[in-house]
Amino acid sequence: MSTWLHRLNPSIKMLVTFVFIFALAFYFDPWTPLLMFGAVLVVQVLFSRIDWKRWLMLMLPFALGAVGYFWTTYVFGTAEDRLDTALSLSFRVFAFSSLSLLFVLTTSPMTFIMSLMQQLKLSPKLAYSLLVGYQFLPVLKEEFIQIRQVQQLRRPQHNQTTWSRLRSLPTVAIPLLAGAVRKAEKTAFAMEARGFTGSRERTYFHEVTWHRFDFYFAALLTLIFSLCLVVGAFL
Amino acid sequence: MPVSDVLAFSDVAFRYPDEPSPVLEDVSLKLHVGDKWLVKGPSGCGKSTLFYLLNGLYPDACDGELTGTRILFGKPYEQYRPGEISQVIATVFQDPDSQFCMPTVEEELAFTLENQSVPRGQMEEQITRTLEETGLTAFRHRVIQTLSGGEKQRVATACALIMKPKIVLLDEPLAHLDPMTAREYVQWFSALQQRHEWTVLVIDHQAELWRDFFDHVIELGEHVPISETKRTTPSSSKPVGSGLFKARVNVPGILNTAELQLESGTITVLAGPNGAGKSTLLKAVAGLIPSAEREVYTQSIGYVPQSPEFLFMTSSVRQEVALGGGIRTETYIDKLLLGAVAASNPFAVSQGQKRRTALAAMLNDARSVLLLDEPTAGQDAYALEELEDALFQVVTDGAALLVVTHDMNFASRIADALLLIRDGDMSGPFVPRSVFSNPALLEKYRLVASEGGSIDVNMAAPVESFY
Amino acid sequence: MLANWKLKEVVLMSLLAVVFGIIYLVFLHVGNIWSSLIGPIAYEWIFGVWFLVSIVAMAIIRKPGAAVIPEVMAAAIEVLLGNAVGPRLILTGLVQGLGAEAAFAVTRYRRFDLPVLILAGVLASVFSFGYGYLLGGFSALSPWYVLLMLGIRILSGAVIAGYGGGLLVNGLYATGSLRGYAIARQKRDARV
């Protein structure tokens, strides 16, 4: 039971997450998002095995953003109860992020894409291109760093300010993009030479399925959200 | 027994939509069962295009214009369903990094089967069989990105073979492999070929690595005579060394402390197997590895990566050479034979011209130590000769050069000194000739002795005088 | 929708999404540091960066969908990377992409010159702002502050995504690596 979240169907997990993110957007009291954040955390603790250090690392930038949200809303807000709204919007950032992490940290990219293709009927052309992109990510990242370094070597002045880094991005982007165009063509030809046509008529080595547990997940989140609403309304 | 044609092309011509004239003309060929063809010709002569016409990707994949007839097992190409030809003709491409789309070896093999709608129940058995046959069983669950170049090429080959093809096309499969790994691939492939009697076509600039594998040759295009590239600088006219560049680098966990001394006006070659740390050493000396311990005694170091275009920041070759503010732009454009392309976009010129542009820019910046990473990979004989001339030109100007390559023929022609590296341990310098005549040393560094190339290197310094 | 797309075009969209995903990350770090200091408005002036992939991909491939699909792919790749914005990012990408796509749809996929690219940047800004207004709860902020945010975002979309994207595509076209794509074909036909 403890790895339940990891075994859910990724497409259903994603859609359920979407629904509650949207639902939350309609509430401006501080309690609903705060309770939701807490409840999602409990679900995550009970039903998944994740690296909590990673969870914290991913959460940190959003915590910073939430601080910015808080004081912006407080200073520039119009509502009567500015403090409540400001708190609500900051907690909303936490609730969104915890829901998102619930998905991100329990879903394997491969299974996610396979499920998009098998359950949500994403075109195989798109799905496999996405997989190719995912495989190339470390390669292109490495190239990005290398290009930046060797170009830096050629610049007469070695100033490394944030601004100069941003300004140099277009000259870094051109060789990176030119390389990406070549890689795209080579890989596409290699796939076609192995019989990939993009047709939906294909079999799958990894079959991704869904079963009743996926509906239990949707039901559980609905229950939690309703409880948050009721409790939030009383507080 | 009558020998029937496996495949026949007659009067095939092909033109790319963006080009005014056809890249291939009057191509006629007949392939029979078990034929082993070498496809030769200079870069840009249409060898890869021929392969795309053979495996049926063209003309559809690029909207090119095709004339002539193509027959595969008695049926015109046009009558095959999309994807059907790939069951008969398998292709392995040059770049080990741009032919996979799945994370692991097993999934990549399954991808080929899925494309042909092989029922899921049969996949397991076919994957296991192919892995056993190709000796790759141990790699089944490995992540492809973590494999070496040689391993990737074998996996790519296995992925091509899993559909039991009749014809196998290999497009420069050895271009990025070190010589010993290349030899091992050839042996491995030859054994498979004998067992399955495939019809094989191979594009390769280094035909000698295949020994006597081939029984037919197709020669495409004409070799352009080297008219503009006159041998201007015989190596004997090198000036006497006028300076010594010393460096000591160490990259924790990857490269043990390496000390090098490069003399101006000389070329030092750094050789060793793939993954030995050659590129790391070069980058460390250039100051591109933050975690490296580094002591160098000059700041004017130039570095040309394996893809020289990483360096380019402007829109013409001339601006590129002038970028650093050097005043001898035109001199170096002339010296490195870039006059004809000086106004062109540096990305749009040939690979050799790109590398020479980078060299000219470095020289114009008055960088006296130049580091070149793998300038020979995937280059044809003509391009290699051009490169050789350019390097001699560079050292005549007094620069000290350090070149990474595993092309020992090339090394034997240019090297004044040889550094060898293996598992992050560098040793040397060695006198090149002494290395080529020492099979034990070659074996240790997975190198293959240069063949036939006369070693006319000026032995200016015996090994001892380097230290 | 993708039936008449060549595989190399679809793979190219994906790789463009990756390249811009990497560039987004650089800006995300900049934006994050700023946003704790000056609030969500920190992202506004660099927002155009997030629309670049739509404009670059469309200018090269020139087929319906070439703006919205890569934007969604870029979002999906960021999700696969473990971005904590999570699957919500896919929706964000969809909305932004639709904004850019609208500019090309309005011109019936016949014009890809600078004014249209800038329009695409502006529309992407407007669409994404509408979406942000709902999810970010901007309705709780004072109208002049919201208008200021919108103004900066539109400017960013026009300059960084529209103008900058146009420059990037021209630079890339000049390298000769786009042969075989619609941009090269149409530029050649225009010259003849």
GROMACS .gro file of C-alpha atoms in nm, chain C:
model
  192
  703MET     CA    1  -0.328   1.693  -3.720
  704LEU     CA    2   0.021   1.554  -3.755
  705ALA     CA    3  -0.052   1.332  -4.053
  706ASN     CA    4   0.128   1.552  -4.304
  707TRP     CA    5   0.420   1.631  -4.073
  708LYS     CA    6   0.755   1.475  -4.140
  709LEU     CA    7   0.904   1.292  -3.847
  710LYS     CA    8   1.212   1.513  -3.856
  711GLU     CA    9   0.990   1.817  -3.803
  712VAL     CA   10   0.825   1.664  -3.498
  713VAL     CA   11   1.161   1.555  -3.353
  714LEU     CA   12   1.297   1.903  -3.425
  715MET     CA   13   1.012   2.058  -3.225
  716SER     CA   14   1.099   1.832  -2.939
  717LEU     CA   15   1.470   1.918  -2.949
  718LEU     CA   16   1.389   2.290  -2.975
  719ALA     CA   17   1.172   2.242  -2.670
  720VAL     CA   18   1.471   2.089  -2.491
  721VAL     CA   19   1.711   2.366  -2.594
  722PHE     CA   20   1.470   2.635  -2.484
  723GLY     CA   21   1.385   2.435  -2.173
  724ILE     CA   22   1.754   2.462  -2.081
  725ILE     CA   23   1.753   2.834  -2.150
  726TYR     CA   24   1.430   2.874  -1.949
  727LEU     CA   25   1.602   2.717  -1.653
  728VAL     CA   26   1.875   2.983  -1.662
  729PHE     CA   27   1.608   3.251  -1.650
  730LEU     CA   28   1.403   3.067  -1.390
  731HIS     CA   29   1.695   3.098  -1.149
  732VAL     CA   30   1.720   3.469  -1.219
  733GLY     CA   31   1.344   3.510  -1.180
  734ASN     CA   32   1.325   3.313  -0.856
  735ILE     CA   33   1.584   3.519  -0.677
  736TRP     CA   34   1.413   3.839  -0.784
  737SER     CA   35   1.061   3.723  -0.711
  738SER     CA   36   1.114   3.680  -0.337
  739LEU     CA   37   1.230   4.041  -0.331
  740ILE     CA   38   0.989   4.216  -0.560
  741GLY     CA   39   0.705   3.966  -0.592
  742PRO     CA   40   0.554   3.797  -0.899
  743ILE     CA   41   0.626   4.106  -1.108
  744ALA     CA   42   0.989   3.985  -1.119
  745TYR     CA   43   0.898   3.736  -1.388
  746GLU     CA   44   0.711   3.982  -1.606
  747TRP     CA   45   1.006   4.147  -1.779
  748ILE     CA   46   1.161   3.813  -1.877
  749PHE     CA   47   0.831   3.643  -1.958
  750GLY     CA   48   0.894   3.667  -2.332
  751VAL     CA   49   1.169   3.408  -2.298
  752TRP     CA   50   0.900   3.146  -2.233
  753PHE     CA   51   0.733   3.215  -2.570
  754LEU     CA   52   1.050   3.185  -2.778
  755VAL     CA   53   1.011   2.819  -2.868
  756SER     CA   54   0.667   2.880  -3.024
  757ILE     CA   55   0.794   3.157  -3.243
  758VAL     CA   56   1.120   2.992  -3.344
  759ALA     CA   57   0.955   2.658  -3.423
  760MET     CA   58   0.674   2.818  -3.624
  761ALA     CA   59   0.911   3.040  -3.819
  762ILE     CA   60   1.106   2.727  -3.924
  763ILE     CA   61   0.835   2.465  -3.976
  764ARG     CA   62   0.541   2.684  -4.082
  765LYS     CA   63   0.260   2.438  -4.028
  766PRO     CA   64  -0.054   2.474  -3.814
  767GLY     CA   65   0.035   2.361  -3.463
  768ALA     CA   66   0.403   2.447  -3.486
  769ALA     CA   67   0.361   2.719  -3.223
  770VAL     CA   68   0.139   2.549  -2.968
  771ILE     CA   69   0.285   2.196  -2.979
  772PRO     CA   70   0.650   2.281  -2.899
  773GLU     CA   71   0.538   2.508  -2.615
  774VAL     CA   72   0.347   2.216  -2.463
  775MET     CA   73   0.642   1.985  -2.529
  776ALA     CA   74   0.879   2.228  -2.359
  777ALA     CA   75   0.647   2.226  -2.059
  778ALA     CA   76   0.626   1.847  -2.064
  779ILE     CA   77   1.005   1.820  -2.076
  780GLU     CA   78   1.031   2.051  -1.777
  781VAL     CA   79   0.784   1.828  -1.594
  782LEU     CA   80   0.987   1.520  -1.685
  783LEU     CA   81   1.287   1.701  -1.541
  784GLY     CA   82   1.106   1.720  -1.211
  785ASN     CA   83   1.004   2.084  -1.212
  786ALA     CA   84   0.787   2.144  -0.908
  787VAL     CA   85   0.542   2.350  -1.111
  788GLY     CA   86   0.450   2.004  -1.227
  789PRO     CA   87   0.179   1.902  -1.471
  790ARG     CA   88   0.021   2.246  -1.426
  791LEU     CA   89   0.305   2.372  -1.641
  792ILE     CA   90   0.163   2.173  -1.932
  793LEU     CA   91  -0.154   2.380  -1.914
  794THR     CA   92   0.049   2.699  -1.891
  795GLY     CA   93   0.239   2.591  -2.203
  796LEU     CA   94  -0.084   2.511  -2.383
  797VAL     CA   95  -0.235   2.853  -2.310
  798GLN     CA   96   0.080   3.046  -2.406
  799GLY     CA   97   0.124   2.837  -2.718
  800LEU     CA   98  -0.236   2.897  -2.823
  801GLY     CA   99  -0.174   3.270  -2.791
  802ALA     CA  100   0.122   3.259  -3.026
  803GLU     CA  101  -0.059   3.018  -3.257
  804ALA     CA  102  -0.350   3.263  -3.282
  805ALA     CA  103  -0.130   3.525  -3.447
  806PHE     CA  104  -0.031   3.282  -3.722
  807ALA     CA  105  -0.383   3.147  -3.761
  808VAL     CA  106  -0.518   3.501  -3.808
  809THR     CA  107  -0.270   3.553  -4.091
  810ARG     CA  108  -0.368   3.210  -4.230
  811TYR     CA  109  -0.016   3.074  -4.193
  812ARG     CA  110   0.100   3.284  -4.486
  813ARG     CA  111   0.313   3.546  -4.316
  814PHE     CA  112   0.612   3.483  -4.094
  815ASP     CA  113   0.778   3.824  -4.106
  816LEU     CA  114   0.878   4.031  -3.807
  817PRO     CA  115   0.543   4.209  -3.746
  818VAL     CA  116   0.362   3.876  -3.727
  819LEU     CA  117   0.628   3.730  -3.497
  820ILE     CA  118   0.589   4.031  -3.270
  821LEU     CA  119   0.212   3.994  -3.279
  822ALA     CA  120   0.259   3.630  -3.176
  823GLY     CA  121   0.471   3.745  -2.882
  824VAL     CA  122   0.203   3.995  -2.780
  825LEU     CA  123  -0.083   3.746  -2.806
  826ALA     CA  124   0.111   3.485  -2.611
  827SER     CA  125   0.155   3.748  -2.340
  828VAL     CA  126  -0.212   3.834  -2.334
  829PHE     CA  127  -0.325   3.469  -2.325
  830SER     CA  128  -0.079   3.374  -2.055
  831PHE     CA  129  -0.175   3.678  -1.851
  832GLY     CA  130  -0.540   3.580  -1.860
  833TYR     CA  131  -0.449   3.236  -1.734
  834GLY     CA  132  -0.219   3.381  -1.467
  835TYR     CA  133  -0.496   3.618  -1.363
  836LEU     CA  134  -0.717   3.322  -1.277
  837LEU     CA  135  -0.464   3.087  -1.116
  838GLY     CA  136  -0.244   3.351  -0.956
  839GLY     CA  137  -0.540   3.531  -0.805
  840PHE     CA  138  -0.444   3.866  -0.960
  841SER     CA  139  -0.804   3.980  -0.909
  842ALA     CA  140  -0.706   4.043  -0.549
  843LEU     CA  141  -0.451   4.302  -0.657
  844SER     CA  142  -0.521   4.666  -0.734
  845PRO     CA  143  -0.609   4.732  -1.100
  846TRP     CA  144  -0.317   4.966  -1.170
  847TYR     CA  145  -0.070   4.708  -1.044
  848VAL     CA  146  -0.232   4.442  -1.263
  849LEU     CA  147  -0.220   4.674  -1.564
  850LEU     CA  148   0.146   4.746  -1.498
  851MET     CA  149   0.220   4.372  -1.490
  852LEU     CA  150   0.026   4.321  -1.813
  853GLY     CA  151   0.208   4.610  -1.981
  854ILE     CA  152   0.550   4.479  -1.888
  855ARG     CA  153   0.456   4.128  -1.999
  856ILE     CA  154   0.331   4.246  -2.338
  857LEU     CA  155   0.647   4.448  -2.389
  858SER     CA  156   0.858   4.149  -2.293
  859GLY     CA  157   0.660   3.922  -2.527
  860ALA     CA  158   0.697   4.165  -2.817
  861VAL     CA  159   1.068   4.237  -2.766
  862ILE     CA  160   1.217   3.913  -2.636
  863ALA     CA  161   0.989   3.659  -2.803
  864GLY     CA  162   0.886   3.845  -3.119
  865TYR     CA  163   1.188   4.054  -3.207
  866GLY     CA  164   1.447   3.833  -3.034
  867GLY     CA  165   1.292   3.516  -3.175
  868GLY     CA  166   1.304   3.669  -3.523
  869LEU     CA  167   1.673   3.754  -3.485
  870LEU     CA  168   1.749   3.405  -3.359
  871VAL     CA  169   1.572   3.243  -3.654
  872ASN     CA  170   1.755   3.467  -3.900
  873GLY     CA  171   2.085   3.384  -3.736
  874LEU     CA  172   2.007   3.015  -3.754
  875TYR     CA  173   1.889   3.039  -4.114
  876ALA     CA  174   2.218   3.206  -4.210
  877THR     CA  175   2.409   2.905  -4.080
  878GLY     CA  176   2.255   2.695  -4.357
  879SER     CA  177   2.134   2.429  -4.116
  880LEU     CA  178   1.766   2.483  -4.196
  881ARG     CA  179   1.783   2.345  -4.548
  882GLY     CA  180   1.501   2.101  -4.595
  883TYR     CA  181   1.253   2.297  -4.383
  884ALA     CA  182   0.968   2.522  -4.495
  885ILE     CA  183   1.160   2.839  -4.408
  886ALA     CA  184   1.433   2.759  -4.660
  887ARG     CA  185   1.184   2.656  -4.925
  888GLN     CA  186   0.975   2.969  -4.891
  889LYS     CA  187   1.272   3.204  -4.878
  890ARG     CA  188   1.407   3.043  -5.194
  891ASP     CA  189   1.073   3.069  -5.372
  892ALA     CA  190   1.050   3.434  -5.268
  893ARG     CA  191   1.384   3.505  -5.433
  894VAL     CA  192   1.301   3.335  -5.761
   0.00000   0.00000   0.00000
